[in-house]
Tab-separated table of C-alpha atoms in Angstrom:
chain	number	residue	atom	x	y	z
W	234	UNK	CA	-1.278	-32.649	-42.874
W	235	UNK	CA	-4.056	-30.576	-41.264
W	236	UNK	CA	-6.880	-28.580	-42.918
W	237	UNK	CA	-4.855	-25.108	-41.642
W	238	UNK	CA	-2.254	-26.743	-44.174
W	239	UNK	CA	-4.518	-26.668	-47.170
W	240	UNK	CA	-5.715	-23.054	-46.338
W	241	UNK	CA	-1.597	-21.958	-46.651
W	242	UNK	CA	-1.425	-24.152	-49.990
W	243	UNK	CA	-4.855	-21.579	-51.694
W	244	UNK	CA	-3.855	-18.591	-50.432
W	245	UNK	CA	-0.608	-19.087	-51.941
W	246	UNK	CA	-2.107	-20.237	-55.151
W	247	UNK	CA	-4.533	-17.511	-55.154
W	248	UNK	CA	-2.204	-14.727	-54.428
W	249	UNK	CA	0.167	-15.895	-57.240
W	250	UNK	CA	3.386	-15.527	-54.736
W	251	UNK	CA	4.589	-16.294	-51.618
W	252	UNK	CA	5.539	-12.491	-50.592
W	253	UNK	CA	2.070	-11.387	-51.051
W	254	UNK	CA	0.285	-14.469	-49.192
W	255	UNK	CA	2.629	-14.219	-46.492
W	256	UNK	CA	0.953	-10.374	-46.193
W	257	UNK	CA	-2.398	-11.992	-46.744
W	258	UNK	CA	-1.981	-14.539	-43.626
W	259	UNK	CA	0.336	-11.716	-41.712
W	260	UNK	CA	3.552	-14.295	-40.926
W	261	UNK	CA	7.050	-13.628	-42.116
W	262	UNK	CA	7.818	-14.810	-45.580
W	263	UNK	CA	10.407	-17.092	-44.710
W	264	UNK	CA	7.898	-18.675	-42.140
W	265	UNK	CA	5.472	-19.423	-45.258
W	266	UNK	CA	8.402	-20.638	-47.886
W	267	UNK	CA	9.569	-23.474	-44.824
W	268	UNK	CA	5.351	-23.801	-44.212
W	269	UNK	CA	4.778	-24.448	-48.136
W	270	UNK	CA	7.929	-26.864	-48.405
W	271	UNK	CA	7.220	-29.136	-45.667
W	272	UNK	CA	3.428	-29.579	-47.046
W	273	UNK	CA	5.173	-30.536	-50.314
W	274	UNK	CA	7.380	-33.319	-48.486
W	275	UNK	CA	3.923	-34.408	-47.092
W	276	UNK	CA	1.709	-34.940	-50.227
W	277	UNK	CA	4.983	-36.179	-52.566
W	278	UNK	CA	6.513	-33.180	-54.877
W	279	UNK	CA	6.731	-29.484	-55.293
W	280	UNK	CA	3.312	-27.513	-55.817
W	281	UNK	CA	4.661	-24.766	-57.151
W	282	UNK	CA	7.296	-23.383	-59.516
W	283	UNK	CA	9.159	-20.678	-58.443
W	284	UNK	CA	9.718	-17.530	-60.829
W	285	UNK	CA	10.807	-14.137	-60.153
W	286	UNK	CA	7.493	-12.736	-60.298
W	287	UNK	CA	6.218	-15.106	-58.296
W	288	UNK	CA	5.004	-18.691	-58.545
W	289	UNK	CA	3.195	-20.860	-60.627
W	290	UNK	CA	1.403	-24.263	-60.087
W	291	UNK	CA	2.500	-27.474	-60.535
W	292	UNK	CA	0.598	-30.512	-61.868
W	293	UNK	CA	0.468	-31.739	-58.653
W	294	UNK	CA	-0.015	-28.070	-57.299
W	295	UNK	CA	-3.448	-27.635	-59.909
W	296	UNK	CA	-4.771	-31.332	-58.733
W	297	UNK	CA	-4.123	-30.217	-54.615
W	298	UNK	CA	-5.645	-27.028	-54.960
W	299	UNK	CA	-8.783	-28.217	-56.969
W	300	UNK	CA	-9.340	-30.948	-54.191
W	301	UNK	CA	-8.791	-28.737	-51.824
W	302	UNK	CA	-11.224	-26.027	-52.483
W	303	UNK	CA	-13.879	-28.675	-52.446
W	304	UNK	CA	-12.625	-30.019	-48.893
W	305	UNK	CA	-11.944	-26.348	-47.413
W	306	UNK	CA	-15.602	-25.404	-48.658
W	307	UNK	CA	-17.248	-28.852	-47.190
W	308	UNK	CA	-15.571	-28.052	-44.167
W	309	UNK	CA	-16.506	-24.643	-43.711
W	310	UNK	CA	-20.564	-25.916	-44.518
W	311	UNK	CA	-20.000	-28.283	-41.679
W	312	UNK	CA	-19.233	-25.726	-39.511
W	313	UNK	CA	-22.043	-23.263	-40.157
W	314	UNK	CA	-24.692	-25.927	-40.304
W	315	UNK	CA	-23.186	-27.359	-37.365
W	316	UNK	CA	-23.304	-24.400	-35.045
W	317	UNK	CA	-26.759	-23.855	-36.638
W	318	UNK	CA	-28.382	-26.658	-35.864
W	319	UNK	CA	-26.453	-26.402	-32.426
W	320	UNK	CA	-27.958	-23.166	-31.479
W	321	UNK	CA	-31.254	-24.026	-32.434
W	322	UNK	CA	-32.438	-25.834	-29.431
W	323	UNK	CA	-36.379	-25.587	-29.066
W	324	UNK	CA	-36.254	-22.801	-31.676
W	325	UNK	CA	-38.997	-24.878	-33.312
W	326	UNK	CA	-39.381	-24.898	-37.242
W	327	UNK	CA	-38.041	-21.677	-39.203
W	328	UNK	CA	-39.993	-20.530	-42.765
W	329	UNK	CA	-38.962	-18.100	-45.450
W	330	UNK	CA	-39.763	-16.883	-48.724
W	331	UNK	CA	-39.309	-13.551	-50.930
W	332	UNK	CA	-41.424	-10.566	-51.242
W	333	UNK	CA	-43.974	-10.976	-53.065
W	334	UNK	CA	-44.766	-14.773	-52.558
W	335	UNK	CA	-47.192	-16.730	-50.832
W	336	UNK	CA	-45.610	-17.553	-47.419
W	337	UNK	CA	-48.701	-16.348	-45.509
W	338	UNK	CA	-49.974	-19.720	-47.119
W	339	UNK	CA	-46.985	-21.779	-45.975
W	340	UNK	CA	-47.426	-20.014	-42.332
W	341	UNK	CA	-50.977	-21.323	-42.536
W	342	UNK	CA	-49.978	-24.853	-43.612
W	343	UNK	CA	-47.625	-25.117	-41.238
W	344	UNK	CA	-49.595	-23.956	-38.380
W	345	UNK	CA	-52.318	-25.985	-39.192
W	346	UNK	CA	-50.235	-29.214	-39.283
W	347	UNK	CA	-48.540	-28.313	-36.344
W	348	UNK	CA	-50.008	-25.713	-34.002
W	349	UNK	CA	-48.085	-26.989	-30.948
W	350	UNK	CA	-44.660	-26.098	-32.698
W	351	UNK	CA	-43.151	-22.635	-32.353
W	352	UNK	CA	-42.863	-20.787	-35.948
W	353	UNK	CA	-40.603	-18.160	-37.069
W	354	UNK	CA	-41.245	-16.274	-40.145
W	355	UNK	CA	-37.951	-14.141	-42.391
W	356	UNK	CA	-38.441	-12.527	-45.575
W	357	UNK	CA	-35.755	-12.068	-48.325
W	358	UNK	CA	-35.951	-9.844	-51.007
W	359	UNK	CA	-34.620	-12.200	-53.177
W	360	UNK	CA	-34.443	-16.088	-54.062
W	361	UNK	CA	-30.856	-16.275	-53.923
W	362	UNK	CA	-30.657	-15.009	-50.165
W	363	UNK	CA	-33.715	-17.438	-49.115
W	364	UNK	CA	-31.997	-20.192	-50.775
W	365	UNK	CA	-28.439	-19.647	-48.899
W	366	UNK	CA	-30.469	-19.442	-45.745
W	367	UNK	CA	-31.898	-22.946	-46.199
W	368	UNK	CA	-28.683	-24.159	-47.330
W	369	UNK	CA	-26.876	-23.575	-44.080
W	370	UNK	CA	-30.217	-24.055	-42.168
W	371	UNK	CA	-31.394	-21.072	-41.035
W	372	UNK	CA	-34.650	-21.401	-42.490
W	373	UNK	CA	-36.416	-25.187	-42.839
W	374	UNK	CA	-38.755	-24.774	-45.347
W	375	UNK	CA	-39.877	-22.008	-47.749
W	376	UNK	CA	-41.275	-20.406	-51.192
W	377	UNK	CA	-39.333	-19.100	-53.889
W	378	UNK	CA	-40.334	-17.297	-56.726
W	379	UNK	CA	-39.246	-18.567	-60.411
W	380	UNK	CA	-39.853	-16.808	-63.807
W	381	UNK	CA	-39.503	-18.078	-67.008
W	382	UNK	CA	-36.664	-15.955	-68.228
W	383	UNK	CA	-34.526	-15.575	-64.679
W	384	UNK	CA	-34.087	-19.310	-63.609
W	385	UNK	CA	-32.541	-19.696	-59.953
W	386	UNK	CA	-29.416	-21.808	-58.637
W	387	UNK	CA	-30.620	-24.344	-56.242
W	388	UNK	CA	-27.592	-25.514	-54.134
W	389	UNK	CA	-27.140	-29.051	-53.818
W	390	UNK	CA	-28.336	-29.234	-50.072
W	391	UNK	CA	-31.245	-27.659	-50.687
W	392	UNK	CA	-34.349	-30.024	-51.801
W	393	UNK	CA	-36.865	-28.727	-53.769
W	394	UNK	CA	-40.881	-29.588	-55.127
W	395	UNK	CA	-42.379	-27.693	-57.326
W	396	UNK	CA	-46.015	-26.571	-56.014
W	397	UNK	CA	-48.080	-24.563	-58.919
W	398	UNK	CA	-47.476	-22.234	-61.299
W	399	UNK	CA	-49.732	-18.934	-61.237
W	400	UNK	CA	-50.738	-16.664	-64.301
W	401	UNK	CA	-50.187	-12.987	-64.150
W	402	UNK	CA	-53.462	-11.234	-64.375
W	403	UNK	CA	-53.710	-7.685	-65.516
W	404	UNK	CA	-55.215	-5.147	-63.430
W	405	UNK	CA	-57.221	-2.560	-64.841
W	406	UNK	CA	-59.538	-0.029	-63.040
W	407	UNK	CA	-63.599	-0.282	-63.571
W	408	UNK	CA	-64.513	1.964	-66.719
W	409	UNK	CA	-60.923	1.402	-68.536
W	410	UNK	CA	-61.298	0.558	-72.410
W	411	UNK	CA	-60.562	-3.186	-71.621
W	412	UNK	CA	-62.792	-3.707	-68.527
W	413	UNK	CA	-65.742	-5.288	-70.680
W	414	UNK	CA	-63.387	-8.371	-72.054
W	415	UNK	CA	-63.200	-11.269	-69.976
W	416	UNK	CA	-59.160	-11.374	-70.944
W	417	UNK	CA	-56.735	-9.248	-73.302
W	418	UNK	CA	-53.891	-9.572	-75.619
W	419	UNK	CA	-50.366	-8.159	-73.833
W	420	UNK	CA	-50.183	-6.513	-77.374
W	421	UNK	CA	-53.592	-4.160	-76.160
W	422	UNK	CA	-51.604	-2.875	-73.447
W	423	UNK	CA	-48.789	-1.068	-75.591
W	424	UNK	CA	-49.082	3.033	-74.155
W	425	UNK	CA	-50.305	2.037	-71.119
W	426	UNK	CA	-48.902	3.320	-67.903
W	427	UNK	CA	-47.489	0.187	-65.594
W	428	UNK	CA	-47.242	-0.169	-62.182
W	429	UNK	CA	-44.481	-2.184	-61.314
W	430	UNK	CA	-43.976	-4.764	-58.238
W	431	UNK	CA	-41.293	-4.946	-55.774
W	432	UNK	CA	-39.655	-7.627	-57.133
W	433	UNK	CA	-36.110	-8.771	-57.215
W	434	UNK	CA	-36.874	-12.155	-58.683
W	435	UNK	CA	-37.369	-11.914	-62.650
W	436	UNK	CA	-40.182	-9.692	-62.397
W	437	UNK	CA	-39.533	-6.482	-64.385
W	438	UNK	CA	-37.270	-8.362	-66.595
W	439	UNK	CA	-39.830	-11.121	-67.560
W	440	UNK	CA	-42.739	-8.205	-67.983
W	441	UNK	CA	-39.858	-6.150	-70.973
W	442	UNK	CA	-39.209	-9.066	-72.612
W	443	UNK	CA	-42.709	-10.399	-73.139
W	444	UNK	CA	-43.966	-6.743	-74.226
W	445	UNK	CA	-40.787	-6.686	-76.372
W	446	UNK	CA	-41.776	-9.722	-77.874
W	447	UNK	CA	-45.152	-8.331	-79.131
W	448	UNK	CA	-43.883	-5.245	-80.539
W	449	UNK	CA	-43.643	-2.964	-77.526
W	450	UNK	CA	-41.481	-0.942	-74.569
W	451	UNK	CA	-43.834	-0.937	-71.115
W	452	UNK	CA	-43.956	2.916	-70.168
W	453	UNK	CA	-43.152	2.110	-66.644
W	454	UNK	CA	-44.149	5.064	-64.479
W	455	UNK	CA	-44.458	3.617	-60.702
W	456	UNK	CA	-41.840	1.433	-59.329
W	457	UNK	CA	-41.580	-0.791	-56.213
W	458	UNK	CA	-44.990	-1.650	-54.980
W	459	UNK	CA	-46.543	-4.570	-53.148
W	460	UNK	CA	-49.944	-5.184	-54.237
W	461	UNK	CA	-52.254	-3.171	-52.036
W	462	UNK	CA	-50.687	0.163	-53.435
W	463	UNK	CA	-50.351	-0.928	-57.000
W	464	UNK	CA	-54.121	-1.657	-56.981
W	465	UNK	CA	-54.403	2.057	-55.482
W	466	UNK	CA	-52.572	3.524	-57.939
W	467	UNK	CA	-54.550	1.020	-60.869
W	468	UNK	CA	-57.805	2.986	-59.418
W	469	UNK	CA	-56.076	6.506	-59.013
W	470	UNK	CA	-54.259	6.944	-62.015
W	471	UNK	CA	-55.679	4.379	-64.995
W	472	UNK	CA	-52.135	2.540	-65.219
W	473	UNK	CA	-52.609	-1.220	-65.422
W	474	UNK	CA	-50.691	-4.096	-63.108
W	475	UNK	CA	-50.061	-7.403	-62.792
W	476	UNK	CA	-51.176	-9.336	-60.253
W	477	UNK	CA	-51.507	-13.249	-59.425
W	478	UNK	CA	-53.912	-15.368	-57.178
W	479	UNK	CA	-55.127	-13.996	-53.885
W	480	UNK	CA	-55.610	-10.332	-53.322
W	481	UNK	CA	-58.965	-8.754	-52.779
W	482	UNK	CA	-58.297	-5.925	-55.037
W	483	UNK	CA	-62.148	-3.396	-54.976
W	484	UNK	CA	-62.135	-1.380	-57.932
W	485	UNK	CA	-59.354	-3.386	-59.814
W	486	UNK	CA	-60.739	-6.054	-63.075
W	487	UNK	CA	-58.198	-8.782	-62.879
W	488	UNK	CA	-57.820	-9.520	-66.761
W	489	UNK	CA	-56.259	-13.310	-68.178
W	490	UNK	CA	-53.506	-13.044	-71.022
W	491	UNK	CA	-54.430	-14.859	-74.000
W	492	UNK	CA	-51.341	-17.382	-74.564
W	493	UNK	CA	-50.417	-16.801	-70.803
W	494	UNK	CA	-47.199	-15.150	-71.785
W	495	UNK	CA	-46.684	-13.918	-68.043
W	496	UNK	CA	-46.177	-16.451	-65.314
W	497	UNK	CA	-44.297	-17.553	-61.951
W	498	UNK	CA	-43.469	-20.992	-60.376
W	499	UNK	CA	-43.480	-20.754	-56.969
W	500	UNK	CA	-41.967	-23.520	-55.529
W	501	UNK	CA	-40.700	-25.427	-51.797
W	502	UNK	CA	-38.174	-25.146	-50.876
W	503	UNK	CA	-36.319	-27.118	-47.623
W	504	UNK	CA	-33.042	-28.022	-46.062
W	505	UNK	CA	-32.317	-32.169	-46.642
W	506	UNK	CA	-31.887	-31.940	-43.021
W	507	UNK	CA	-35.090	-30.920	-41.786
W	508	UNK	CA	-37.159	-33.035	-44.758
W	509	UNK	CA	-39.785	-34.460	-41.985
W	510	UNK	CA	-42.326	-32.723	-42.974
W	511	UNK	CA	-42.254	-31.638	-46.789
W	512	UNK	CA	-44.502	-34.435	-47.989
W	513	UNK	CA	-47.648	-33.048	-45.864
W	514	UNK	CA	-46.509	-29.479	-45.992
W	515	UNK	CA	-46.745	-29.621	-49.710
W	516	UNK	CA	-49.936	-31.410	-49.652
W	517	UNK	CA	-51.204	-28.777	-47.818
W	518	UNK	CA	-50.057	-26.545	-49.820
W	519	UNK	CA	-51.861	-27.377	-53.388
W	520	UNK	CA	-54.968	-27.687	-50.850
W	521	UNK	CA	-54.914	-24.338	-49.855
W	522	UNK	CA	-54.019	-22.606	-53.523
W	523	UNK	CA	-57.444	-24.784	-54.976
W	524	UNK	CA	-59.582	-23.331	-52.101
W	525	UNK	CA	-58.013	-19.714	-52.455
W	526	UNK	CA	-58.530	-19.877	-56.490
W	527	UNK	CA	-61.636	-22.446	-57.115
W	528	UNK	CA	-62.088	-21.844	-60.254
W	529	UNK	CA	-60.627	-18.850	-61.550
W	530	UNK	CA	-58.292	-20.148	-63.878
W	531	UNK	CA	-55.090	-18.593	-62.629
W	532	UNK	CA	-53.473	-21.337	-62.143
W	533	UNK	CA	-51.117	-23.678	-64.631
W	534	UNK	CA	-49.797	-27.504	-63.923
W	535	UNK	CA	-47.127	-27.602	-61.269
């Protein structure tokens, strides 16, 4: 039995006969009907039961195919990590994270713990794409972006440490009916105009549902954004945004939620492989989201 052998035995299970797997793997059906019996002989008794519309599997045939989808997909990690890490060479250490995160911190970090070490930087759009780069190790360490309502997947080779969770503050511009309080109800926003972030994480869907919550639809008028043109369009057009720790945003009064209904995780993120460095890295981290927000209350227990 080779691994080649187990790839025959799922295509033929997947395709639900041999006629059409023998199209699938482009050999002759008889070639695939004397393939599939000799891998019976091998592992003990007939995977499948022949039918005239095709076949169907076995007991043995569901307990061979289950095992080998997990050995087929183990194998196929091996090699991607394995050509990976084999092409890497002096590459040095590769960081990630999604739009709309604080890598430029992890950068920092990074480059302060290790100046002499050559850095690479890759934005996703998404958590689910940063993850599956870590997970085959393209990327050694990075943030992701959680929200309350759109929890991610975190593959198995993938180790993860939460670092802080941030408060959304809203923006409003200087003179808006709001700008004297020193924080708001989400339920005193209802008929505002929103500006909405480019985010693919939870985002939008976490803002409806909280507004939905307390009795209200967000009249979403400008979509898309990263945070120096939201707070442009905050100042040009009255709408209101959210925004967390760390932009310099002139003209823009960042506003608290009462009952902080509106909140991210942001968490590390690293391939098990590359885990030299997450202890300091994530030291480093809570240092520098304390000295970037000192005392402004934005942010929650990790």
């Amino acid at each position: 039995m080779e691994l080649r052998h187990l790839h025959v035995v799922l295509t033929v299970a997947r395709a639900g006969s041999i006629s059409r797997a023998a199209s699938q793997l482009k050999i002759a059906q008889a070639g695939l009907t004397a393939q599939v019996r000799r891998i019976e002989a091998c592992l003990g008794g007939p995977l499948f039961l022949r039918r005239n519309d095709g076949v169907e599997l076995t007991e043995l045939g569901r307990h061979v195919v289950l095992r080998s989808q997990d050995l087929v997909e183990r194998f196929d990690d091996l090699l991607v990590t394995s050509h990976k890490l084999a092409g890497r060479g002096d590459s040095g250490i590769r960081l990630g994270g999604v739009a709309g995160a604080p890598t430029a911190l992890l950068v920092g970090v990074v480059r302060e713990m290790l100046p002499s070490l050559p850095q690479t930087t890759h934005i996703e759009r998404g958590g689910d794409a940063v993850l599956e780069l870590v997970r085959t190790g393209e990327l050694d360490l990075a943030l992701v972006v959680e929200f309350p309502r759109s929890p991610l997947r975190f593959p198995k080779a993938v180790g993860l440490r939460g670092v802080v969770t941030e408060r959304m503050l809203i923006g409003v511009p200087v003179g808006h009916r709001l700008s004297g309080r020193s924080e708001v109800l989400l339920s005193e926003l209802a008929g505002e105009e929103w500006v909405v972030p480019d985010e693919n994480h939870g985002g939008r869907l976490n803002l409806d549902l909280a507004c939905e919550a307390v009795g209200f639809t967000p009249r979403c008028a400008h979509f898309g954004v990263d945070p120096v043109v939201a707070a442009d369009l905050v100042r040009s057009t009255g709408a209101v945004a959210g925004f967390f720790s760390g932009h310099d945003l002139p003209g823009v009064l960042l506003k608290p939620l009462i009952g902080n209904p509106l909140h991210r995780r942001i968490t590390l993120v690293w391939n098990t492989d590359a885990a030299e460095h997450v202890d300091d890295v994530h030291a480093g981290l809570l240092r520098a989201y304390h000295e970037r927000t000192p005392h402004s209350g934005r942010l929650l227990a990790s």
